[in-house]
Short mmCIF file of C-alpha atoms in Angstrom, two decimals:
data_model
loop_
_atom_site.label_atom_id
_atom_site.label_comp_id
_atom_site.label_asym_id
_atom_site.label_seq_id
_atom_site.Cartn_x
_atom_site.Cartn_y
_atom_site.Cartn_z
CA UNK A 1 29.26 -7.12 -0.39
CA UNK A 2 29.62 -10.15 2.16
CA UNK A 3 26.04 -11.08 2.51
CA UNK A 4 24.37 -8.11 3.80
CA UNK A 5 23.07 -5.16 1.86
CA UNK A 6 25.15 -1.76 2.49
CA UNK A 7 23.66 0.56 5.08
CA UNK A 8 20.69 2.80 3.58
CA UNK A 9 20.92 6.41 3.33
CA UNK A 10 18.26 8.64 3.10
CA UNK A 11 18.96 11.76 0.17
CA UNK A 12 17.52 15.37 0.40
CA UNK A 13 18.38 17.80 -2.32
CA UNK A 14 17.80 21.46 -2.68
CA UNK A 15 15.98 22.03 -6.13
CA UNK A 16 17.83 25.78 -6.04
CA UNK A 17 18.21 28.11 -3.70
CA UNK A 18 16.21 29.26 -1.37
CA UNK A 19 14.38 26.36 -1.02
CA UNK A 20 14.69 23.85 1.96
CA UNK A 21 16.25 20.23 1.11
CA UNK A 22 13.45 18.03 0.56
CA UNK A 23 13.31 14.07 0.86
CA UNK A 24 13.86 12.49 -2.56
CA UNK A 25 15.06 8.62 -1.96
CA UNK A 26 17.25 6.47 -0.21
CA UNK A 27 20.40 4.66 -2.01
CA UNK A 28 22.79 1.85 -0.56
CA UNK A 29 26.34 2.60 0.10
CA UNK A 30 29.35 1.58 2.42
CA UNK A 31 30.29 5.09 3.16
CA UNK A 32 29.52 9.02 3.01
CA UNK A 33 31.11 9.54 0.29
CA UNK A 34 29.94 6.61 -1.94
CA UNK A 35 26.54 7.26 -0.56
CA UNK A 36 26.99 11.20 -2.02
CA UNK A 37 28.27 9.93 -5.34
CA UNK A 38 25.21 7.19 -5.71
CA UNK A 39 22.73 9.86 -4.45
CA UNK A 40 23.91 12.40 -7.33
CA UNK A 41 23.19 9.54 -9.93
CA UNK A 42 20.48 8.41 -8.36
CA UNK A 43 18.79 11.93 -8.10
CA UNK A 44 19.93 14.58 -9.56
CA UNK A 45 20.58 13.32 -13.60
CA UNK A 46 18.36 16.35 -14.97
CA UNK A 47 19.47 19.45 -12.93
CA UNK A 48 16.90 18.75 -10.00
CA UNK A 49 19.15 20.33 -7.53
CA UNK A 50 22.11 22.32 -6.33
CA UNK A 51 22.48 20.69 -3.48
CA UNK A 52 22.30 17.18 -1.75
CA UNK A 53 22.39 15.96 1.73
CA UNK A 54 22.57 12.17 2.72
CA UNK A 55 21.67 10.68 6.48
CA UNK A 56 22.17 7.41 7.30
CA UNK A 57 18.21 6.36 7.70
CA UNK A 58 18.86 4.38 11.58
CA UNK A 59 19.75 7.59 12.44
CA UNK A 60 16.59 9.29 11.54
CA UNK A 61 14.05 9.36 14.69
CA UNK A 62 10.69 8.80 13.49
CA UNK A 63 7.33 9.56 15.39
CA UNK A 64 5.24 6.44 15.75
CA UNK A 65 2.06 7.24 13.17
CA UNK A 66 0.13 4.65 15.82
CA UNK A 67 0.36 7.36 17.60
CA UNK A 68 -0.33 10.10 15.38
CA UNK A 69 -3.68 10.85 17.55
CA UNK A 70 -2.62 11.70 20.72
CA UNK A 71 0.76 13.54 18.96
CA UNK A 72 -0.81 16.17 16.84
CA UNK A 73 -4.56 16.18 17.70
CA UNK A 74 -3.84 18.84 20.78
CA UNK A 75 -3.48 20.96 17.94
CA UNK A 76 -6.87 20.58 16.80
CA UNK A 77 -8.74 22.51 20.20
CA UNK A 78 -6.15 24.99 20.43
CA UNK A 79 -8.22 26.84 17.01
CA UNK A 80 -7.58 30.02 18.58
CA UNK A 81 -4.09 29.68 17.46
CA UNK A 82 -5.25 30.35 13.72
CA UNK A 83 -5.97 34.01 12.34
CA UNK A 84 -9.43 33.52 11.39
CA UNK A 85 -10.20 32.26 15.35
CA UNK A 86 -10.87 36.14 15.63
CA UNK A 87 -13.72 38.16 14.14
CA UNK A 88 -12.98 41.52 13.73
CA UNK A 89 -15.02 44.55 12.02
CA UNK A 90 -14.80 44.73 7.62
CA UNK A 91 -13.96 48.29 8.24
CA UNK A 92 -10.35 47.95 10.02
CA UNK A 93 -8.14 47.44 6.88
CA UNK A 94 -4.69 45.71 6.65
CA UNK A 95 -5.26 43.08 9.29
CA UNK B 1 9.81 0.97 -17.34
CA UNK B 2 6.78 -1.81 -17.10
CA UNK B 3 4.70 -3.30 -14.59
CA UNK B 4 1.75 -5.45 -14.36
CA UNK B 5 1.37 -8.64 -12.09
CA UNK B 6 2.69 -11.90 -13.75
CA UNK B 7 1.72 -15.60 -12.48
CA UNK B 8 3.14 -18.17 -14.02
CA UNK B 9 0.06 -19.69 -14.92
CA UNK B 10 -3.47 -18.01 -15.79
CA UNK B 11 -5.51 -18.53 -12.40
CA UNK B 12 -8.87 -19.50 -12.32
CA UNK B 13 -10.56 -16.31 -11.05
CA UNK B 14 -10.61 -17.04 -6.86
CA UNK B 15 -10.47 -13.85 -5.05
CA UNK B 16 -9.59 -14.78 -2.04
CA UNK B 17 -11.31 -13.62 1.50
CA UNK B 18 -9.29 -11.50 3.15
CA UNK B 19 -7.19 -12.00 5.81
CA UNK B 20 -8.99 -14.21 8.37
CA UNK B 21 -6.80 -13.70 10.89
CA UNK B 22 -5.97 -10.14 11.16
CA UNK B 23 -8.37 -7.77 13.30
CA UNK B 24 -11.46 -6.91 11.05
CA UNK B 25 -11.37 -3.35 12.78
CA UNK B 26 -7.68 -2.65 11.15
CA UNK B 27 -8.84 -4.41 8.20
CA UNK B 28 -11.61 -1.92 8.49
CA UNK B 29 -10.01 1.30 9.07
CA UNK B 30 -7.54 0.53 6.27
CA UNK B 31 -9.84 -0.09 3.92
CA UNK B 32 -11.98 2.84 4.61
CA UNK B 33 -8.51 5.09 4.44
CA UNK B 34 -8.06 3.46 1.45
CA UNK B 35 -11.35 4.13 -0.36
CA UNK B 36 -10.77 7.79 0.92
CA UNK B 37 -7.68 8.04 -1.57
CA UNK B 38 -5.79 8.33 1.24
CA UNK B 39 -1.67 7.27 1.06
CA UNK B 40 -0.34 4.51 3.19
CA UNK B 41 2.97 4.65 4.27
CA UNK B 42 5.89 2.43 5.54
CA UNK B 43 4.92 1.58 8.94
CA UNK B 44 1.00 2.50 8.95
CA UNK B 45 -0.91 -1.04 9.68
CA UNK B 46 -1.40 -2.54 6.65
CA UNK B 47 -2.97 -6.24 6.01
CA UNK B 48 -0.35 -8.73 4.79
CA UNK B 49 -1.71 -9.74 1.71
CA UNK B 50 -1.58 -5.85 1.07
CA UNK B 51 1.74 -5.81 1.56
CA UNK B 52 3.09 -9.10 -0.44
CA UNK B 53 0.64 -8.13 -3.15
CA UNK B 54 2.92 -4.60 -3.26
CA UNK B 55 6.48 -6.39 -2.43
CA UNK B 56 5.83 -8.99 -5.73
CA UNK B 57 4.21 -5.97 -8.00
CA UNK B 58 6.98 -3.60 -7.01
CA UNK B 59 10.10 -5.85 -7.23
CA UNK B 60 9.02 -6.85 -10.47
CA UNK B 61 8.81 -3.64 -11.78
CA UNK B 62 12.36 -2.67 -10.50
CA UNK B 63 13.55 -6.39 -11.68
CA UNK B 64 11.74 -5.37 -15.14
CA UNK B 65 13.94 -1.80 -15.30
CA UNK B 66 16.89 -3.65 -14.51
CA UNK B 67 16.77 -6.40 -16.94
CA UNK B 68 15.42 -3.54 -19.54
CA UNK B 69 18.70 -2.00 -19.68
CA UNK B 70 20.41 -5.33 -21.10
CA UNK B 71 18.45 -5.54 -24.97
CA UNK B 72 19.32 -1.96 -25.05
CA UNK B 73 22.79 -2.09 -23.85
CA UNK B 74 23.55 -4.32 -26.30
CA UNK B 75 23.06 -1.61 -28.77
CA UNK B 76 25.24 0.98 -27.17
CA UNK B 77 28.30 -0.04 -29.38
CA UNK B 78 26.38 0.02 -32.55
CA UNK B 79 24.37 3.10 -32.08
CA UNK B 80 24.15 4.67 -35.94
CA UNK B 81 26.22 7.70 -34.26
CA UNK B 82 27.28 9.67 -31.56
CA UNK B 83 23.73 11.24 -30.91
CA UNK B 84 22.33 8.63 -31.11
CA UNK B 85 24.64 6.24 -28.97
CA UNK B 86 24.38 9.53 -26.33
CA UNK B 87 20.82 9.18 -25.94
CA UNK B 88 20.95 6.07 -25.64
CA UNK B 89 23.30 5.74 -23.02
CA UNK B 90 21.00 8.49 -21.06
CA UNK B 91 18.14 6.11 -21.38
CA UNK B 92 19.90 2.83 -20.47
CA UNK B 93 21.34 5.04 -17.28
CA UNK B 94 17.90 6.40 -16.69
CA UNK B 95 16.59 2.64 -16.72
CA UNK B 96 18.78 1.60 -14.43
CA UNK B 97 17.91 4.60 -11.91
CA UNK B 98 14.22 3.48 -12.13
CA UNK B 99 15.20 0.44 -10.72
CA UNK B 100 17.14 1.33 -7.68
CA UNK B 101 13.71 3.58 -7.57
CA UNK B 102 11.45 0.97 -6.74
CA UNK B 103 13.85 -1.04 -4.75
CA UNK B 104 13.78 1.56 -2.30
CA UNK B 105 10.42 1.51 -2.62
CA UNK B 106 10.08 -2.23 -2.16
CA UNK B 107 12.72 -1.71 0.53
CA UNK B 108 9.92 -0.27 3.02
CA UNK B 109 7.66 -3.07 2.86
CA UNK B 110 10.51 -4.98 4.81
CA UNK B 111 12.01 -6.90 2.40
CA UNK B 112 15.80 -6.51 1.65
CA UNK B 113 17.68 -4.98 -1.41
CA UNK B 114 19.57 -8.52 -1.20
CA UNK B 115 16.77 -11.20 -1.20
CA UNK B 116 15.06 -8.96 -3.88
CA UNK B 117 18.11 -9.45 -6.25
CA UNK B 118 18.55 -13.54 -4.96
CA UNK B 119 15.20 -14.04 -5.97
CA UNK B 120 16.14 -11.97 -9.38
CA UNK B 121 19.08 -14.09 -10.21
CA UNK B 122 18.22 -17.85 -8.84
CA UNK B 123 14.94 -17.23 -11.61
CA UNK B 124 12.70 -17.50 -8.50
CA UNK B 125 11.39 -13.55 -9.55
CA UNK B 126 9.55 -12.64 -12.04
CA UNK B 127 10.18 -9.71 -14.64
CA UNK B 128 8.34 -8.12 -17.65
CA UNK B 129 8.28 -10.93 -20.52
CA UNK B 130 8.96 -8.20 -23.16
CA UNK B 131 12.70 -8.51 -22.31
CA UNK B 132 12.74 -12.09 -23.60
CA UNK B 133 12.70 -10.98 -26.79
CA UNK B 134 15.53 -10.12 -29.36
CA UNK B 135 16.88 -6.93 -30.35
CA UNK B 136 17.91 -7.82 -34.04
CA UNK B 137 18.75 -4.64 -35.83
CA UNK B 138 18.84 -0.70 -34.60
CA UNK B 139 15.17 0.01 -35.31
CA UNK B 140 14.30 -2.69 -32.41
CA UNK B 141 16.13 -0.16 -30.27
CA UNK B 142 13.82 2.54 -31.91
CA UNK B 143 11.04 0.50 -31.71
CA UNK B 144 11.67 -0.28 -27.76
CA UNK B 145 11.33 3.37 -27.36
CA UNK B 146 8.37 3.98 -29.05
CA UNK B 147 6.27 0.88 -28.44
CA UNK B 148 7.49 -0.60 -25.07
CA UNK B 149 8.34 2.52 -23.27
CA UNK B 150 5.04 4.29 -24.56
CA UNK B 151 3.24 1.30 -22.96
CA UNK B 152 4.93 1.62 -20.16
CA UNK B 153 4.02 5.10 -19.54
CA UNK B 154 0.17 3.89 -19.60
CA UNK B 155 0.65 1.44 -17.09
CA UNK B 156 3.17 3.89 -15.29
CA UNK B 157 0.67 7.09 -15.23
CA UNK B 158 -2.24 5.97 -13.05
CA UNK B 159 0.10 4.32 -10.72
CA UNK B 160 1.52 7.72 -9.61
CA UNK B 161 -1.93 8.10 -7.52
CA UNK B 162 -1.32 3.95 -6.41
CA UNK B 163 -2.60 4.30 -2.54
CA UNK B 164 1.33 2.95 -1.22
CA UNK B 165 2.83 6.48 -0.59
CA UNK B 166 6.67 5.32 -1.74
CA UNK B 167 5.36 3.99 -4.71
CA UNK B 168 3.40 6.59 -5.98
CA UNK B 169 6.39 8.95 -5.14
CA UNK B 170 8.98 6.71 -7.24
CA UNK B 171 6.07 6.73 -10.19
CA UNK B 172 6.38 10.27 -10.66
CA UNK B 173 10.30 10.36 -10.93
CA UNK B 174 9.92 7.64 -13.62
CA UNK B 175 7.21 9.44 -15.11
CA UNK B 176 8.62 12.36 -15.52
CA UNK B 177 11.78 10.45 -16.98
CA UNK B 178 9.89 8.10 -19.19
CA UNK B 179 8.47 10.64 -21.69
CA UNK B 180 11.89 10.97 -23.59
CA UNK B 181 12.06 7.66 -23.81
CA UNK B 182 9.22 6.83 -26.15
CA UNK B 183 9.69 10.50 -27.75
CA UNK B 184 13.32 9.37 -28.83
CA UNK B 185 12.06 6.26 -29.79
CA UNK B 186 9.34 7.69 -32.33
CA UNK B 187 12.30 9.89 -33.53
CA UNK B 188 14.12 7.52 -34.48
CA UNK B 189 11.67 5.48 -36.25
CA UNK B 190 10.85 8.70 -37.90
CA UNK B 191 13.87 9.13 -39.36
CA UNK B 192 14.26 5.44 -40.40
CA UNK B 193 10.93 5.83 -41.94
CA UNK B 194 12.17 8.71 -43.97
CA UNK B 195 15.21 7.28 -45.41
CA UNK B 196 16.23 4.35 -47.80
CA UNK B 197 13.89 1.30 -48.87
CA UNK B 198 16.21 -1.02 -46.64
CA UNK B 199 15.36 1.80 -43.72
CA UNK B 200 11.48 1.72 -44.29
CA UNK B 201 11.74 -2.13 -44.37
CA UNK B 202 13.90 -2.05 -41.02
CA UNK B 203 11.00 -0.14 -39.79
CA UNK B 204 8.16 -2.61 -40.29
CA UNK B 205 10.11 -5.65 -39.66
CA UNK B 206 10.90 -4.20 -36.08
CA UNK B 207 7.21 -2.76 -35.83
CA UNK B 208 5.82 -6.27 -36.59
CA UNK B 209 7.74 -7.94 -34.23
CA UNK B 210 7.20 -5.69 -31.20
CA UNK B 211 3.64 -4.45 -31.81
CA UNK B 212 1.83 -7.73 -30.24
CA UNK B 213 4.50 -8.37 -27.64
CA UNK B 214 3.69 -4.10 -26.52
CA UNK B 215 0.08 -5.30 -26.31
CA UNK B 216 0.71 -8.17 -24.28
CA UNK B 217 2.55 -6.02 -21.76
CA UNK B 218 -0.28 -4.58 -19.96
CA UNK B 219 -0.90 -8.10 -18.79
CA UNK B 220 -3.83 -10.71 -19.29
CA UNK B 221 -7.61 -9.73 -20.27
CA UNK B 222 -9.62 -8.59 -16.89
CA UNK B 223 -11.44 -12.16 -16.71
CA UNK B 224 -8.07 -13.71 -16.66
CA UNK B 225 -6.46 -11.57 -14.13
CA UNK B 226 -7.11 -13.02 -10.39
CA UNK B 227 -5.62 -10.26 -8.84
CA UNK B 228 -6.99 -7.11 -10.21
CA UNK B 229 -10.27 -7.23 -8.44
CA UNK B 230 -8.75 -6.74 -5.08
CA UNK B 231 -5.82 -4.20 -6.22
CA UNK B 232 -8.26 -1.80 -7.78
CA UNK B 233 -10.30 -2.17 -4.31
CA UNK B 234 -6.92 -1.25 -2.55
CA UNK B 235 -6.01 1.40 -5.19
CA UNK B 236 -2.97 -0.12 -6.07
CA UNK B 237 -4.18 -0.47 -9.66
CA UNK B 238 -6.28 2.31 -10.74
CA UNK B 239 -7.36 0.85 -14.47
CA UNK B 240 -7.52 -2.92 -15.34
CA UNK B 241 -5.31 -4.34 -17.81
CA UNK B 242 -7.43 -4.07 -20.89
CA UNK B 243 -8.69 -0.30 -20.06
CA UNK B 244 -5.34 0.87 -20.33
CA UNK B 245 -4.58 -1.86 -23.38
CA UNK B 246 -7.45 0.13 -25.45
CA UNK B 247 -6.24 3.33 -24.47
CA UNK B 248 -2.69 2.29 -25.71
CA UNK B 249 -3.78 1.00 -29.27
CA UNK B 250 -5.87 4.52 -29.62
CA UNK B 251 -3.26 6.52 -29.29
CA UNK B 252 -0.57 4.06 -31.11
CA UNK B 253 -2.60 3.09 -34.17
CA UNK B 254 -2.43 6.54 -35.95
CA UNK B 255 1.53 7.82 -34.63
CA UNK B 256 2.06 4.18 -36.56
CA UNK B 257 0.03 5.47 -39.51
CA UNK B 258 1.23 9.60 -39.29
CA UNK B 259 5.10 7.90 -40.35
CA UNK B 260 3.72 5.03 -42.85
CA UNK B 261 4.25 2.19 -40.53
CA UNK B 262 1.56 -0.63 -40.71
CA UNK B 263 0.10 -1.88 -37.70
CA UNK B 264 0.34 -6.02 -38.21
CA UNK B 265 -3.37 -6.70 -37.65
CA UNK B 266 -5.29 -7.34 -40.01
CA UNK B 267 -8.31 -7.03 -37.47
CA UNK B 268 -7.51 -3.55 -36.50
CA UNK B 269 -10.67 -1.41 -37.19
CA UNK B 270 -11.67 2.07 -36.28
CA UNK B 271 -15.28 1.44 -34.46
CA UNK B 272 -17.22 4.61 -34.28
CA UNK B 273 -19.58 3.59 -31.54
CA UNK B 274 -17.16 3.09 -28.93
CA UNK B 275 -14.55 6.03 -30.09
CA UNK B 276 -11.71 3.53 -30.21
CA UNK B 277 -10.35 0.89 -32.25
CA UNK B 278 -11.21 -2.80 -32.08
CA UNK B 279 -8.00 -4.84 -32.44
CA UNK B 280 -6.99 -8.68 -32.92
CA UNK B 281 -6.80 -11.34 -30.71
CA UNK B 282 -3.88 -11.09 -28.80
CA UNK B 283 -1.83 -15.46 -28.67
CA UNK B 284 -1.98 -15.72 -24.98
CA UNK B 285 -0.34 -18.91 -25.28
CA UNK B 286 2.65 -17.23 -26.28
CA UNK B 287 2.37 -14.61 -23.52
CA UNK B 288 2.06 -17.58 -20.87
CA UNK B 289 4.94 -19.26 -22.70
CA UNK B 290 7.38 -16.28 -22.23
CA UNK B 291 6.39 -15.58 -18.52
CA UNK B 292 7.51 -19.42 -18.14
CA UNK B 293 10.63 -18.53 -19.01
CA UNK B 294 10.50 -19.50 -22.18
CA UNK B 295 10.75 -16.37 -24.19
CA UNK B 296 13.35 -16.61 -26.94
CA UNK B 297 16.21 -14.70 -25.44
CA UNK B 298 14.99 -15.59 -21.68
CA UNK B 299 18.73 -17.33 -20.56
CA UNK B 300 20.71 -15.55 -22.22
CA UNK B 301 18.90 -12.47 -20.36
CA UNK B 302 19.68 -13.69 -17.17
CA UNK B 303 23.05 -14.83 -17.93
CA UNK B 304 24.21 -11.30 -18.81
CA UNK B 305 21.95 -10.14 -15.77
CA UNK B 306 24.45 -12.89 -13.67
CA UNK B 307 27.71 -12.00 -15.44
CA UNK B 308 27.12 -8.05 -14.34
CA UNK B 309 26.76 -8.93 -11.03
CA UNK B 310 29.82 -11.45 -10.84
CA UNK B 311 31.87 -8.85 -12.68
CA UNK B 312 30.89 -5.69 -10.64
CA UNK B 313 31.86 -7.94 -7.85
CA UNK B 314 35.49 -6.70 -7.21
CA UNK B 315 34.16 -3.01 -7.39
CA UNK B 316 32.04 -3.63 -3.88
CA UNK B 317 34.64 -5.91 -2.51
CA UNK B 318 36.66 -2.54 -3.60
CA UNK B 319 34.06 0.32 -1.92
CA UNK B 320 33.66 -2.36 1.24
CA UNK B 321 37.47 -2.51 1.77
CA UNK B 322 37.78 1.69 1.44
CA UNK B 323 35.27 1.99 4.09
CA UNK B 324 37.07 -0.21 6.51
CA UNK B 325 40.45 1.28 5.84
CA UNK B 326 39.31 4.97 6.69
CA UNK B 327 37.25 3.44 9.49
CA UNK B 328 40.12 2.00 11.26
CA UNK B 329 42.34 4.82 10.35
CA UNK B 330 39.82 6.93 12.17
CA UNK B 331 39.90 4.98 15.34
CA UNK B 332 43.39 4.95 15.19
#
């Protein structure tokens, strides 16, 4: 290493399947490959997964959480996108 | 494996204001998310001294893992047999893996991997003092297991809920890690405990030179500690130093007893009022001494620490060189 840190990579791993990869860590590494090998060390020394995926982390776009407000409150007044927004008689069954 | 906040020096208890110049309704708003048991992550607002306060504790924990692995290592060769010497290359490994942990961690606070290792190397960082101490015989490596790493796990526990979102994630990894640790520890010093005179007297030697040095580890007494005030306000501690230092001897005292090890206090006393034990005075001089640098293995510590580095040196040079190569070859 000449003075600078090796890029960062971000790891996701799959704890079995049919379950979505899910953020674990981050390791340093020059390349893909390395970054898969230091990942699996890293990560995965007590069966956590069957699966790993690594992204380099600048290529990860990020909302701003500054923001966070104005991104997801719209959400909040829209409540008649939520089941329970509608009343409807004890009687009817299986809805 | 360890953390607590070290100074070099005892500080006279001066919590200091905070943050004068940052905008009280941030400050505000941060603390209130704060008190809420809420998690802060990377690149919420956070006030500065919040953020060096997490960049020392956290780098020093990772420094601590990573400078754990060498009294152990040492032992690797001479492991009693092959179980034995598998474990403990499994814990050694898993050490190391709780470092690169909380670098990561430390990583998204802004500092870099590199200056965190600099400050590692040139001595300018500080790391858990327990380190500085010898491993003389295979029940140290036992005793490391049982003592240190059980200690560990009481600082380490609470800290899962600490209010900085990628270090409470990297807490539960090492958590969840840590327990065989100490349990292959005990083992071991159960099984030295039920074999020859010589073993039994291994045993206690190794128990009396680690017990204090396990105590000292969850840091100085509350009145001495100038920065836990302000860390339990911000939830990055979430028990002082001696809370979790009482809890520790508790549940210590009779594993110690349940194998026919003596605790080396003579002060050690069950006290039925308070439903714990009451314990010796612990030589802070010595503690202060050995965060100074001047525990007894201290340079040779860091010289291994150096010589790993130097040596590993041609395997990056090696990885860096790959990476060009199939870089150009690609463009080609």
């Amino acid at each position: 290493m000449s003075g600078h840190d090796w890029p960062l990579w971000e790891v996701f791993v799959r704890a079995k399947g049919g379950l979505s990869h899910r953020h674990v860590g981050s390791v340093h590494a020059p390349d893909k490959e390395m970054a898969l090998h230091h990942a699996r060390d890293t990560y995965t020394r007590r069966l956590e997964g069957v699966s790993l995926w690594v992204v380099k982390s600048d290529d990860i776009i990020a909302s701003d959480p500054d923001q966070a407000g104005p991104t997801f409150a719209p959400a909040e007044d829209k409540i008649y996108r939520h089941p329970t927004f509608y009343e409807i008689p004890d009687e009817v069954k299986h809805i | 494996m360890y953390t607590t906040e070290l100074d070099k020096q005892p500080e006279k208890k001066n919590v200091t204001p905070i943050d004068g110049a940052e905008d009280p309704a941030l400050v505000e708003a941060f603390e209130a998310r704060v008190a809420a048991d809420e998690f802060i992550e990377p690149k919420d607002w956070m006030p500065e001294a919040y953020r060096k306060t997490l960049v020392r504790q956290i780098s020093q924990h990772a420094h601590s893992e990573i400078v754990g692995m060498l009294p152990e290592g040492n032992w690797i060769t001479r492991a009693p047999n092959l179980r034995r010497k598998a474990i403990l290359l499994a814990k050694v490994q898993d050490e190391g893996g709780h470092g690169l942990y909380l670098y990561c961690a430390a990583e998204t606070l802004g500092t870099s991997r590199e200056e965190m290792i600099e400050a590692l190397h040139s001595g300018k960082a500080k790391y858990s003092t327990i380190f500085n101490y010898p491993t003389l015989t295979w029940a140290d490596i036992a005793a490391i297991g049982w003592l240190v790493d059980g200690a560990a796990i009481m600082n380490q526990v609470p800290l899962q809920r600490t209010s900085y979102g990628p270090y409470a994630r990297a807490m539960v990894r090492v958590c969840k890690e840590e327990s065989f640790h100490q349990r292959q520890g005990y083992e071991a010093m159960m099984h030295l405990m039920a074999g020859t005179p010589e073993q039994k007297r291994m045993a206690q030697d190794a128990m009396n030179r680690w017990w204090w040095p396990s105590l000292m580890m969850f840091g100085p007494p509350d009145e001495n500690s100038p920065n836990t005030e302000r860390s339990m306000r911000w939830r990055i501690k979430r028990e002082t130093n001696d809370e979790l230092r009482q809890k520790f001897v508790d549940i210590t005292v009779p594993q110690a007893e349940y194998i026919g090890l003596t605790v080396p206090d003579d002060a050690l006393a069950w006290n039925e009022e308070k439903g714990g034990y009451d314990f010796g005075e612990i030589d802070w001089e010595e503690f202060y001494a050995v965060v100074r640098g001047e525990g007894p293995v201290a340079k040779e510590r860091m010289k291994a620490r150096r010589d790993a580095w130097d040596k590993g040196a041609w395997v990056r040079e090696a990885a860096d060189a790959h990476e060009a190569k199939k870089r150009a070859a690609a463009a080609a």
